[in-house]
PDB file of C-alpha atoms and ligand atoms in Angstrom:
ATOM      1  CA  UNK A 847     -20.522  -8.777 -15.249  1.00 53.00           C
ATOM      2  CA  UNK A 848     -20.590  -9.755 -11.558  1.00 64.00           C
ATOM      3  CA  UNK A 849     -19.858  -7.279  -8.756  1.00 78.00           C
ATOM      4  CA  UNK A 850     -16.374  -7.122  -7.250  1.00 80.00           C
ATOM      5  CA  UNK A 851     -15.979  -9.346  -4.198  1.00 92.00           C
ATOM      6  CA  UNK A 852     -13.988  -6.714  -2.314  1.00 97.00           C
ATOM      7  CA  UNK A 853     -13.226  -3.038  -2.792  1.00 98.00           C
ATOM      8  CA  UNK A 854      -9.559  -2.375  -2.055  1.00 98.00           C
ATOM      9  CA  UNK A 855      -7.863   0.982  -1.624  1.00 98.00           C
ATOM     10  CA  UNK A 856      -4.188   1.263  -2.598  1.00 99.00           C
ATOM     11  CA  UNK A 857      -2.338   4.310  -1.283  1.00 99.00           C
ATOM     12  CA  UNK A 858       1.179   5.339  -2.291  1.00 98.00           C
ATOM     13  CA  UNK A 859       2.889   8.134  -0.421  1.00 98.00           C
ATOM     14  CA  UNK A 860       5.432  10.876  -1.022  1.00 98.00           C
ATOM     15  CA  UNK A 861       7.672  10.979  -4.092  1.00 97.00           C
ATOM     16  CA  UNK A 862       6.326   7.752  -5.546  1.00 98.00           C
ATOM     17  CA  UNK A 863       4.977   9.789  -8.469  1.00 97.00           C
ATOM     18  CA  UNK A 864       8.656   9.930  -9.514  1.00 96.00           C
ATOM     19  CA  UNK A 865       8.842   6.192 -10.129  1.00 97.00           C
ATOM     20  CA  UNK A 866      10.399   5.306 -13.458  1.00 94.00           C
ATOM     21  CA  UNK A 867      12.121   8.653 -13.828  1.00 92.00           C
ATOM     22  CA  UNK A 868      14.721   8.728 -10.997  1.00 86.00           C
ATOM     23  CA  UNK A 869      16.839   6.237  -9.028  1.00 87.00           C
ATOM     24  CA  UNK A 870      15.895   3.232 -11.217  1.00 89.00           C
ATOM     25  CA  UNK A 871      18.684   1.203  -9.567  1.00 90.00           C
ATOM     26  CA  UNK A 872      16.706   1.308  -6.306  1.00 89.00           C
ATOM     27  CA  UNK A 873      13.083   1.632  -7.390  1.00 90.00           C
ATOM     28  CA  UNK A 874      13.067   0.157 -10.910  1.00 87.00           C
ATOM     29  CA  UNK A 875      11.940   1.565 -14.241  1.00 92.00           C
ATOM     30  CA  UNK A 876       8.218   0.967 -13.951  1.00 96.00           C
ATOM     31  CA  UNK A 877       6.063   4.078 -13.487  1.00 97.00           C
ATOM     32  CA  UNK A 878       3.357   4.361 -10.864  1.00 98.00           C
ATOM     33  CA  UNK A 879       0.744   4.564 -13.645  1.00 98.00           C
ATOM     34  CA  UNK A 880       1.999   1.190 -14.937  1.00 98.00           C
ATOM     35  CA  UNK A 881       1.859  -0.270 -11.421  1.00 98.00           C
ATOM     36  CA  UNK A 882      -1.728   0.937 -11.107  1.00 98.00           C
ATOM     37  CA  UNK A 883      -2.610  -0.599 -14.499  1.00 98.00           C
ATOM     38  CA  UNK A 884      -1.069  -3.942 -13.461  1.00 98.00           C
ATOM     39  CA  UNK A 885      -2.961  -3.843 -10.179  1.00 98.00           C
ATOM     40  CA  UNK A 886      -6.169  -3.208 -12.056  1.00 98.00           C
ATOM     41  CA  UNK A 887      -5.554  -6.204 -14.335  1.00 98.00           C
ATOM     42  CA  UNK A 888      -4.713  -8.459 -11.371  1.00 98.00           C
ATOM     43  CA  UNK A 889      -7.755  -7.178  -9.487  1.00 98.00           C
ATOM     44  CA  UNK A 890     -10.020  -8.103 -12.427  1.00 97.00           C
ATOM     45  CA  UNK A 891      -8.536 -11.599 -12.497  1.00 97.00           C
ATOM     46  CA  UNK A 892      -9.204 -11.930  -8.759  1.00 97.00           C
ATOM     47  CA  UNK A 893     -12.732 -10.528  -8.988  1.00 97.00           C
ATOM     48  CA  UNK A 894     -12.014  -7.500  -6.795  1.00 98.00           C
ATOM     49  CA  UNK A 895     -11.707  -3.756  -7.441  1.00 98.00           C
ATOM     50  CA  UNK A 896      -8.731  -1.534  -6.631  1.00 98.00           C
ATOM     51  CA  UNK A 897      -8.840   2.239  -6.289  1.00 98.00           C
ATOM     52  CA  UNK A 898      -5.160   3.242  -6.533  1.00 98.00           C
ATOM     53  CA  UNK A 899      -4.016   6.729  -5.487  1.00 98.00           C
ATOM     54  CA  UNK A 900      -0.854   8.671  -4.669  1.00 98.00           C
ATOM     55  CA  UNK A 901      -0.279  11.754  -2.557  1.00 98.00           C
ATOM     56  CA  UNK A 902       2.714  13.594  -1.167  1.00 98.00           C
ATOM     57  CA  UNK A 903       0.769  14.681   1.935  1.00 98.00           C
ATOM     58  CA  UNK A 904       0.613  12.824   5.248  1.00 98.00           C
ATOM     59  CA  UNK A 905      -2.751  14.349   6.221  1.00 98.00           C
ATOM     60  CA  UNK A 906      -4.285  13.234   2.935  1.00 99.00           C
ATOM     61  CA  UNK A 907      -3.198   9.661   3.648  1.00 99.00           C
ATOM     62  CA  UNK A 908      -4.791   9.946   7.104  1.00 99.00           C
ATOM     63  CA  UNK A 909      -8.012  11.304   5.518  1.00 99.00           C
ATOM     64  CA  UNK A 910      -8.159   8.554   2.888  1.00 99.00           C
ATOM     65  CA  UNK A 911      -7.675   5.848   5.515  1.00 99.00           C
ATOM     66  CA  UNK A 912     -10.285   7.436   7.784  1.00 98.00           C
ATOM     67  CA  UNK A 913     -12.841   7.677   4.959  1.00 98.00           C
ATOM     68  CA  UNK A 914     -12.275   4.084   3.816  1.00 98.00           C
ATOM     69  CA  UNK A 915     -14.845   2.242   5.971  1.00 98.00           C
ATOM     70  CA  UNK A 916     -17.786   4.398   4.965  1.00 98.00           C
ATOM     71  CA  UNK A 917     -16.669   4.146   1.331  1.00 98.00           C
ATOM     72  CA  UNK A 918     -17.105   0.373   1.609  1.00 98.00           C
ATOM     73  CA  UNK A 919     -13.402  -0.424   1.418  1.00 98.00           C
ATOM     74  CA  UNK A 920     -12.624  -3.952   2.629  1.00 98.00           C
ATOM     75  CA  UNK A 921      -8.850  -3.692   2.855  1.00 98.00           C
ATOM     76  CA  UNK A 922      -5.841  -1.511   2.188  1.00 99.00           C
ATOM     77  CA  UNK A 923      -2.544  -1.711   0.331  1.00 99.00           C
ATOM     78  CA  UNK A 924      -0.244   0.972   1.691  1.00 99.00           C
ATOM     79  CA  UNK A 925       3.182   2.160   0.613  1.00 98.00           C
ATOM     80  CA  UNK A 926       3.654   5.126   2.927  1.00 98.00           C
ATOM     81  CA  UNK A 927       7.037   6.051   1.377  1.00 98.00           C
ATOM     82  CA  UNK A 928       9.268   7.849   3.876  1.00 98.00           C
ATOM     83  CA  UNK A 929       6.281   8.261   6.234  1.00 98.00           C
ATOM     84  CA  UNK A 930       6.721   4.529   6.898  1.00 98.00           C
ATOM     85  CA  UNK A 931       9.533   5.446   9.228  1.00 98.00           C
ATOM     86  CA  UNK A 932       8.020   8.490  10.930  1.00 98.00           C
ATOM     87  CA  UNK A 933       4.255   8.639  10.910  1.00 98.00           C
ATOM     88  CA  UNK A 934       2.372   7.961  14.113  1.00 98.00           C
ATOM     89  CA  UNK A 935      -0.589   9.747  12.498  1.00 98.00           C
ATOM     90  CA  UNK A 936      -0.833   7.098   9.768  1.00 99.00           C
ATOM     91  CA  UNK A 937      -0.361   4.329  12.367  1.00 99.00           C
ATOM     92  CA  UNK A 938      -3.183   5.809  14.468  1.00 99.00           C
ATOM     93  CA  UNK A 939      -5.437   6.116  11.412  1.00 99.00           C
ATOM     94  CA  UNK A 940      -4.870   2.447  10.530  1.00 98.00           C
ATOM     95  CA  UNK A 941      -5.570   1.383  14.107  1.00 98.00           C
ATOM     96  CA  UNK A 942      -8.726   3.471  14.289  1.00 98.00           C
ATOM     97  CA  UNK A 943     -10.336   2.022  11.142  1.00 98.00           C
ATOM     98  CA  UNK A 944      -9.183  -1.527  11.873  1.00 97.00           C
ATOM     99  CA  UNK A 945      -9.233  -2.582   8.209  1.00 98.00           C
ATOM    100  CA  UNK A 946      -6.780  -5.260   7.092  1.00 98.00           C
ATOM    101  CA  UNK A 947      -3.762  -3.470   5.608  1.00 98.00           C
ATOM    102  CA  UNK A 948      -0.711  -4.816   3.800  1.00 99.00           C
ATOM    103  CA  UNK A 949       2.428  -2.652   3.940  1.00 98.00           C
ATOM    104  CA  UNK A 950       4.075  -2.505   0.494  1.00 98.00           C
ATOM    105  CA  UNK A 951       7.580  -1.447  -0.508  1.00 98.00           C
ATOM    106  CA  UNK A 952       9.379  -1.570  -3.829  1.00 97.00           C
ATOM    107  CA  UNK A 953      12.787  -1.823  -2.179  1.00 96.00           C
ATOM    108  CA  UNK A 954      13.666  -3.862   0.891  1.00 97.00           C
ATOM    109  CA  UNK A 955      13.989  -1.208   3.612  1.00 98.00           C
ATOM    110  CA  UNK A 956      15.632  -3.715   5.982  1.00 97.00           C
ATOM    111  CA  UNK A 957      18.557  -4.067   3.570  1.00 97.00           C
ATOM    112  CA  UNK A 958      19.120  -0.307   3.303  1.00 96.00           C
ATOM    113  CA  UNK A 959      20.056   2.514   5.703  1.00 96.00           C
ATOM    114  CA  UNK A 960      19.494   1.877   9.421  1.00 97.00           C
ATOM    115  CA  UNK A 961      16.782   4.557   9.645  1.00 97.00           C
ATOM    116  CA  UNK A 962      14.634   2.567   7.184  1.00 98.00           C
ATOM    117  CA  UNK A 963      14.604  -0.499   9.452  1.00 97.00           C
ATOM    118  CA  UNK A 964      11.924   0.861  11.733  1.00 98.00           C
ATOM    119  CA  UNK A 965       8.399   0.887  10.345  1.00 98.00           C
ATOM    120  CA  UNK A 966       5.938   2.949  12.362  1.00 98.00           C
ATOM    121  CA  UNK A 967       2.971   1.376  10.556  1.00 98.00           C
ATOM    122  CA  UNK A 968       3.963  -2.316  10.690  1.00 98.00           C
ATOM    123  CA  UNK A 969       2.119  -3.034  13.918  1.00 98.00           C
ATOM    124  CA  UNK A 970      -1.134  -1.897  12.316  1.00 98.00           C
ATOM    125  CA  UNK A 971      -0.658  -4.172   9.278  1.00 98.00           C
ATOM    126  CA  UNK A 972      -1.461  -7.837   8.723  1.00 98.00           C
ATOM    127  CA  UNK A 973       1.669  -8.268   6.611  1.00 98.00           C
ATOM    128  CA  UNK A 974       4.346  -6.698   4.489  1.00 98.00           C
ATOM    129  CA  UNK A 975       5.646  -7.269   0.945  1.00 98.00           C
ATOM    130  CA  UNK A 976       8.986  -5.585   0.248  1.00 98.00           C
ATOM    131  CA  UNK A 977      11.883  -5.847  -2.157  1.00 97.00           C
ATOM    132  CA  UNK A 978      10.183  -7.111  -5.312  1.00 97.00           C
ATOM    133  CA  UNK A 979      10.020  -3.797  -7.157  1.00 95.00           C
ATOM    134  CA  UNK A 980       6.738  -3.165  -8.950  1.00 97.00           C
ATOM    135  CA  UNK A 981       5.751  -6.796  -8.313  1.00 97.00           C
ATOM    136  CA  UNK A 982       5.477  -6.019  -4.580  1.00 98.00           C
ATOM    137  CA  UNK A 983       2.125  -4.363  -5.229  1.00 98.00           C
ATOM    138  CA  UNK A 984       0.610  -7.349  -7.060  1.00 98.00           C
ATOM    139  CA  UNK A 985       2.005  -9.808  -4.524  1.00 98.00           C
ATOM    140  CA  UNK A 986       0.529  -7.698  -1.739  1.00 98.00           C
ATOM    141  CA  UNK A 987      -2.833  -7.662  -3.526  1.00 98.00           C
ATOM    142  CA  UNK A 988      -2.782 -11.462  -3.768  1.00 98.00           C
ATOM    143  CA  UNK A 989      -2.017 -11.724  -0.048  1.00 98.00           C
ATOM    144  CA  UNK A 990      -4.662  -9.220   0.959  1.00 98.00           C
ATOM    145  CA  UNK A 991      -7.376 -10.899  -1.140  1.00 98.00           C
ATOM    146  CA  UNK A 992      -6.478 -14.280   0.367  1.00 98.00           C
ATOM    147  CA  UNK A 993      -6.700 -12.823   3.853  1.00 98.00           C
ATOM    148  CA  UNK A 994     -10.043 -11.129   3.118  1.00 98.00           C
ATOM    149  CA  UNK A 995     -11.414 -14.345   1.612  1.00 96.00           C
ATOM    150  CA  UNK A 996     -10.540 -16.192   4.816  1.00 95.00           C
ATOM    151  CA  UNK A 997     -12.581 -13.780   6.964  1.00 91.00           C
ATOM    152  CA  UNK A 998     -16.030 -14.894   8.066  1.00 88.00           C
ATOM    153  CA  UNK A 999     -18.695 -14.064   5.446  1.00 74.00           C
ATOM    154  CA  UNK A1000     -20.000 -10.515   5.497  1.00 61.00           C
ATOM    155  CA  UNK A1001     -16.911  -9.063   7.215  1.00 56.00           C
ATOM    156  CA  UNK A1002     -15.038  -7.149   4.559  1.00 54.00           C
ATOM    157  CA  UNK A1003     -17.479  -7.927   1.721  1.00 59.00           C
ATOM    158  CA  UNK A1004     -18.380  -5.147  -0.699  1.00 57.00           C
TER     159      UNK A1004
HETATM  160  O1  CA2 B1183      10.768   0.961  -1.138  1.00 95.22           O
HETATM  161  C1  CA2 B1183       9.774   1.656  -0.979  1.00 95.22           C
HETATM  162  O2  CA2 B1183       8.712   1.464  -1.577  1.00 95.22           O
HETATM  163  C2  CA2 B1183       9.848   2.851  -0.023  1.00 95.22           C
HETATM  164  O3  CA2 B1183       8.594   2.994   0.611  1.00 95.22           O
HETATM  165  C3  CA2 B1183      10.158   4.052  -0.884  1.00 95.22           C
HETATM  166  C4  CA2 B1183      10.367   5.326  -0.065  1.00 95.22           C
HETATM  167  C5  CA2 B1183      11.382   5.101   1.029  1.00 95.22           C
HETATM  168  O4  CA2 B1183      11.475   6.255   1.843  1.00 95.22           O
HETATM  169  C6  CA2 B1183      11.030   3.911   1.895  1.00 95.22           C
HETATM  170  O5  CA2 B1183      12.070   3.719   2.839  1.00 95.22           O
HETATM  171  C7  CA2 B1183      10.897   2.655   1.060  1.00 95.22           C
HETATM  172  C8  CA2 B1183      10.850   6.466  -0.968  1.00 95.22           C
HETATM  173  C9  CA2 B1183       9.937   6.767  -2.107  1.00 95.22           C
HETATM  174  C10 CA2 B1183      10.644   7.694  -3.043  1.00 95.22           C
HETATM  175  O6  CA2 B1183      10.288   7.342  -4.346  1.00 95.22           O
HETATM  176  C11 CA2 B1183      11.115   7.692  -5.349  1.00 95.22           C
HETATM  177  C12 CA2 B1183      10.852   7.119  -6.571  1.00 95.22           C
HETATM  178  C13 CA2 B1183      11.668   7.386  -7.626  1.00 95.22           C
HETATM  179  C14 CA2 B1183      12.743   8.245  -7.472  1.00 95.22           C
HETATM  180  C15 CA2 B1183      12.975   8.844  -6.273  1.00 95.22           C
HETATM  181  C16 CA2 B1183      12.167   8.569  -5.196  1.00 95.22           C
END
């Protein structure tokens, strides 16, 4: 078996461990474990690896982002949950590591309450996939891998 072309870290933030059990009309019926399994399958098809994690803690997200470069991570998928709309700490962490990051959302925050329309992390991201339920994660992975593949050789390679 050949080595993965890129190592990708996928981070999901607060309350996303509840996926599949509450508010299915907004977030769908798919659990986070199923999303992670689908990401893994898509990653294999693309020849990359995905380490998918969830935490309810802002500081843990900051730590994981900060540790990513020395762990050999080439790019990030990030659903910061409600921290999307509040967290300068996560924005600063993304800026400081400078890794390509795609912002991911199950719902479309722009079509919801006004307070969800501002993303604090968007300016540190190369793009955003939102509103496609569980599929948002796989679509974001496709976009991130395309973007990484377009980088000059060596940059971002595992
Ligand atoms: O649509 C998304 O992915 C969000 O990041 C989800 C966040 C929300 O604050 C963002 O505006 C948009 C909320 C995550 C809460 O997850 C739950 C999952 C199931 C049931 C209840 C909450």
